[in-house]
Amino acid sequence: STPLYSSAASDVYKRQVVETANMRILHWGDNRPNPPEEIWRAIGQVDIALLPIDGSEHVLSYQQIDYVRSRLKPHITIPHHYFVWNITHRASCLLPPDAWMKSQQNAKLTEKGEITLQLEEVKSQKDMALCFGNEVAFIPEEELKNKEKRVGA
């Protein structure tokens, strides 16, 4: 994977591009929509973009998401950094990405917390929005027990 940093004061966070199975997957992180042009060039074309999409528009507004998607042109966009019942802290201002998902013409919710995507399937998609919703790839009760066992901050 390739971490992409910017030295610009307005863009101090990292993005990650993973190349696997002939696909380029971008994890946008909690970044704003306006990285320097050098970052856009380094990112290049991606097949799958994980973007911070939530109902509160906490990191990116829906208009900013549209802009980022128009620059990246991913086949599939996957929301991340949103409220998941029983996982996200109740005091969080994050909300589920439901409204954004409903606004997408090519939207699909997964049935479980993990999926396998084949190259041909990804490349055949156009502007797909793929969301895990409340599905997670672990058992929340077990995670909570493990967290309680850990010592320290």
mmCIF file of C-alpha atoms in Angstrom:
data_model
loop_
_atom_site.group_PDB
_atom_site.id
_atom_site.type_symbol
_atom_site.label_atom_id
_atom_site.label_comp_id
_atom_site.label_asym_id
_atom_site.label_seq_id
_atom_site.Cartn_x
_atom_site.Cartn_y
_atom_site.Cartn_z
ATOM 1 C CA SER A 1 0.000 0.000 0.000
ATOM 2 C CA THR A 2 1.063 3.557 -0.607
ATOM 3 C CA PRO A 3 0.559 6.225 2.058
ATOM 4 C CA LEU A 4 0.031 9.645 0.538
ATOM 5 C CA TYR A 5 0.953 12.680 2.631
ATOM 6 C CA SER A 6 0.701 16.336 1.900
ATOM 7 C CA SER A 7 2.816 19.106 3.361
ATOM 8 C CA ALA A 8 0.054 21.666 2.894
ATOM 9 C CA ALA A 9 -1.155 23.097 6.201
ATOM 10 C CA SER A 10 -4.779 22.574 5.158
ATOM 11 C CA ASP A 11 -4.218 18.913 4.316
ATOM 12 C CA VAL A 12 -2.222 17.275 7.079
ATOM 13 C CA TYR A 13 -3.836 13.849 7.076
ATOM 14 C CA LYS A 14 -2.868 10.691 5.277
ATOM 15 C CA ARG A 15 -4.663 8.781 2.538
ATOM 16 C CA GLN A 16 -3.854 5.172 1.723
ATOM 17 C CA VAL A 17 -3.913 3.489 -1.687
ATOM 18 C CA VAL A 18 -3.837 -0.309 -1.705
ATOM 19 C CA GLU A 19 -3.142 -2.190 -4.914
ATOM 20 C CA THR A 20 -4.317 -5.793 -4.912
ATOM 21 C CA ALA A 21 -5.792 -8.225 -7.437
ATOM 22 C CA ASN A 22 -5.242 -5.629 -10.191
ATOM 23 C CA MET A 23 -7.437 -3.153 -8.325
ATOM 24 C CA ARG A 24 -6.599 0.191 -6.721
ATOM 25 C CA ILE A 25 -8.451 0.845 -3.479
ATOM 26 C CA LEU A 26 -8.310 4.250 -1.799
ATOM 27 C CA HIS A 27 -8.990 4.852 1.885
ATOM 28 C CA TRP A 28 -9.652 8.596 2.088
ATOM 29 C CA GLY A 29 -9.429 8.742 5.885
ATOM 30 C CA ASP A 30 -10.901 11.766 7.637
ATOM 31 C CA ASN A 31 -9.586 14.188 5.043
ATOM 32 C CA ARG A 32 -11.159 17.248 3.571
ATOM 33 C CA PRO A 33 -12.094 17.387 -0.139
ATOM 34 C CA ASN A 34 -9.362 19.739 -1.287
ATOM 35 C CA PRO A 35 -5.935 18.127 -1.196
ATOM 36 C CA PRO A 36 -3.165 19.771 -3.190
ATOM 37 C CA GLU A 37 -2.969 18.835 -6.849
ATOM 38 C CA GLU A 38 0.130 16.710 -6.128
ATOM 39 C CA ILE A 39 -2.030 14.394 -4.006
ATOM 40 C CA TRP A 40 -4.726 14.087 -6.688
ATOM 41 C CA ARG A 41 -2.001 13.129 -9.183
ATOM 42 C CA ALA A 42 -0.472 10.604 -6.767
ATOM 43 C CA ILE A 43 -3.863 9.002 -6.122
ATOM 44 C CA GLY A 44 -4.680 8.712 -9.815
ATOM 45 C CA GLN A 45 -7.482 6.421 -10.967
ATOM 46 C CA VAL A 46 -8.998 4.184 -8.293
ATOM 47 C CA ASP A 47 -11.422 1.308 -8.621
ATOM 48 C CA ILE A 48 -12.840 1.476 -5.103
ATOM 49 C CA ALA A 49 -12.979 4.560 -2.880
ATOM 50 C CA LEU A 50 -13.711 4.391 0.828
ATOM 51 C CA LEU A 51 -14.981 7.852 1.740
ATOM 52 C CA PRO A 52 -16.109 9.334 5.093
ATOM 53 C CA ILE A 53 -19.825 9.502 4.343
ATOM 54 C CA ASP A 54 -22.308 9.891 7.177
ATOM 55 C CA GLY A 55 -25.682 11.498 7.684
ATOM 56 C CA SER A 56 -24.287 14.378 9.757
ATOM 57 C CA GLU A 57 -21.854 15.287 6.952
ATOM 58 C CA HIS A 58 -19.278 15.470 9.746
ATOM 59 C CA VAL A 59 -16.158 15.251 7.532
ATOM 60 C CA LEU A 60 -17.473 15.740 3.989
ATOM 61 C CA SER A 61 -20.748 17.298 2.850
ATOM 62 C CA TYR A 62 -22.686 15.451 0.181
ATOM 63 C CA GLN A 63 -21.621 18.122 -2.310
ATOM 64 C CA GLN A 64 -17.974 17.545 -1.359
ATOM 65 C CA ILE A 65 -18.443 13.785 -1.736
ATOM 66 C CA ASP A 66 -19.785 14.381 -5.244
ATOM 67 C CA TYR A 67 -16.713 16.479 -6.025
ATOM 68 C CA VAL A 68 -14.267 13.884 -4.699
ATOM 69 C CA ARG A 69 -16.052 11.126 -6.619
ATOM 70 C CA SER A 70 -15.972 13.220 -9.795
ATOM 71 C CA ARG A 71 -12.190 13.588 -9.417
ATOM 72 C CA LEU A 72 -11.530 9.947 -8.523
ATOM 73 C CA LYS A 73 -14.104 8.304 -10.809
ATOM 74 C CA PRO A 74 -14.219 5.090 -8.749
ATOM 75 C CA HIS A 75 -16.329 2.180 -9.950
ATOM 76 C CA ILE A 76 -17.494 1.637 -6.353
ATOM 77 C CA THR A 77 -17.735 4.033 -3.423
ATOM 78 C CA ILE A 78 -17.987 2.598 0.078
ATOM 79 C CA PRO A 79 -18.995 4.843 2.996
ATOM 80 C CA HIS A 80 -16.853 4.641 6.113
ATOM 81 C CA HIS A 81 -16.610 6.619 9.369
ATOM 82 C CA TYR A 82 -20.326 6.607 10.150
ATOM 83 C CA PHE A 83 -22.559 5.674 13.067
ATOM 84 C CA VAL A 84 -23.137 1.942 13.565
ATOM 85 C CA TRP A 85 -25.614 1.000 16.274
ATOM 86 C CA ASN A 86 -23.952 -0.668 19.288
ATOM 87 C CA ILE A 87 -20.475 0.034 17.874
ATOM 88 C CA THR A 88 -20.086 3.819 17.672
ATOM 89 C CA HIS A 89 -20.121 5.714 20.978
ATOM 90 C CA ARG A 90 -23.659 6.932 21.684
ATOM 91 C CA ALA A 91 -22.459 10.519 22.219
ATOM 92 C CA SER A 92 -20.960 10.637 18.727
ATOM 93 C CA CYS A 93 -22.350 13.217 16.329
ATOM 94 C CA LEU A 94 -21.940 10.724 13.452
ATOM 95 C CA LEU A 95 -25.059 9.359 11.767
ATOM 96 C CA PRO A 96 -25.645 6.401 9.431
ATOM 97 C CA PRO A 97 -25.140 7.082 5.707
ATOM 98 C CA ASP A 98 -28.750 6.120 4.939
ATOM 99 C CA ALA A 99 -29.863 9.398 3.331
ATOM 100 C CA TRP A 100 -26.803 9.468 1.076
ATOM 101 C CA MET A 101 -27.313 5.831 0.099
ATOM 102 C CA LYS A 102 -30.980 6.502 -0.749
ATOM 103 C CA SER A 103 -29.886 9.340 -3.034
ATOM 104 C CA GLN A 104 -27.670 7.020 -5.112
ATOM 105 C CA GLN A 105 -29.075 5.470 -8.269
ATOM 106 C CA ASN A 106 -26.812 2.418 -8.118
ATOM 107 C CA ALA A 107 -26.880 1.562 -4.399
ATOM 108 C CA LYS A 108 -26.450 -1.780 -2.675
ATOM 109 C CA LEU A 109 -26.369 -2.802 0.989
ATOM 110 C CA THR A 110 -24.264 -5.785 1.985
ATOM 111 C CA GLU A 111 -25.833 -8.662 3.891
ATOM 112 C CA LYS A 112 -22.852 -9.170 6.181
ATOM 113 C CA GLY A 113 -19.745 -7.389 7.409
ATOM 114 C CA GLU A 114 -17.386 -8.733 4.774
ATOM 115 C CA ILE A 115 -17.520 -9.209 1.035
ATOM 116 C CA THR A 116 -15.356 -10.513 -1.759
ATOM 117 C CA LEU A 117 -15.264 -8.458 -4.928
ATOM 118 C CA GLN A 118 -13.937 -9.864 -8.165
ATOM 119 C CA LEU A 119 -12.042 -7.636 -10.588
ATOM 120 C CA GLU A 120 -14.569 -8.070 -13.402
ATOM 121 C CA GLU A 121 -17.447 -7.250 -11.062
ATOM 122 C CA VAL A 122 -15.755 -4.072 -9.828
ATOM 123 C CA LYS A 123 -14.726 -2.892 -13.306
ATOM 124 C CA SER A 124 -18.263 -3.433 -14.616
ATOM 125 C CA GLN A 125 -19.785 -1.040 -12.069
ATOM 126 C CA LYS A 126 -20.469 2.619 -12.722
ATOM 127 C CA ASP A 127 -20.897 4.914 -9.729
ATOM 128 C CA MET A 128 -21.977 2.094 -7.430
ATOM 129 C CA ALA A 129 -22.529 2.964 -3.767
ATOM 130 C CA LEU A 130 -21.887 -0.102 -1.628
ATOM 131 C CA CYS A 131 -22.620 0.117 2.087
ATOM 132 C CA PHE A 132 -22.179 -2.279 4.996
ATOM 133 C CA GLY A 133 -24.845 -0.457 7.043
ATOM 134 C CA ASN A 134 -24.847 -1.939 10.549
ATOM 135 C CA GLU A 135 -22.991 -5.063 9.449
ATOM 136 C CA VAL A 136 -19.516 -5.477 10.923
ATOM 137 C CA ALA A 137 -16.806 -8.089 10.371
ATOM 138 C CA PHE A 138 -16.506 -9.019 14.047
ATOM 139 C CA ILE A 139 -18.765 -10.041 16.912
ATOM 140 C CA PRO A 140 -19.452 -6.885 18.947
ATOM 141 C CA GLU A 141 -19.937 -8.720 22.256
ATOM 142 C CA GLU A 142 -16.548 -10.454 21.923
ATOM 143 C CA GLU A 143 -14.846 -7.172 21.009
ATOM 144 C CA LEU A 144 -16.339 -5.526 24.093
ATOM 145 C CA LYS A 145 -15.103 -8.362 26.332
ATOM 146 C CA ASN A 146 -11.608 -8.082 24.830
ATOM 147 C CA LYS A 147 -11.642 -4.323 25.315
ATOM 148 C CA GLU A 148 -12.583 -4.719 28.982
ATOM 149 C CA LYS A 149 -9.605 -7.081 29.482
ATOM 150 C CA ARG A 150 -7.090 -4.571 28.121
ATOM 151 C CA VAL A 151 -5.283 -2.442 30.637
ATOM 152 C CA GLY A 152 -4.446 1.215 30.103
ATOM 153 C CA ALA A 153 -5.856 3.953 27.925
#
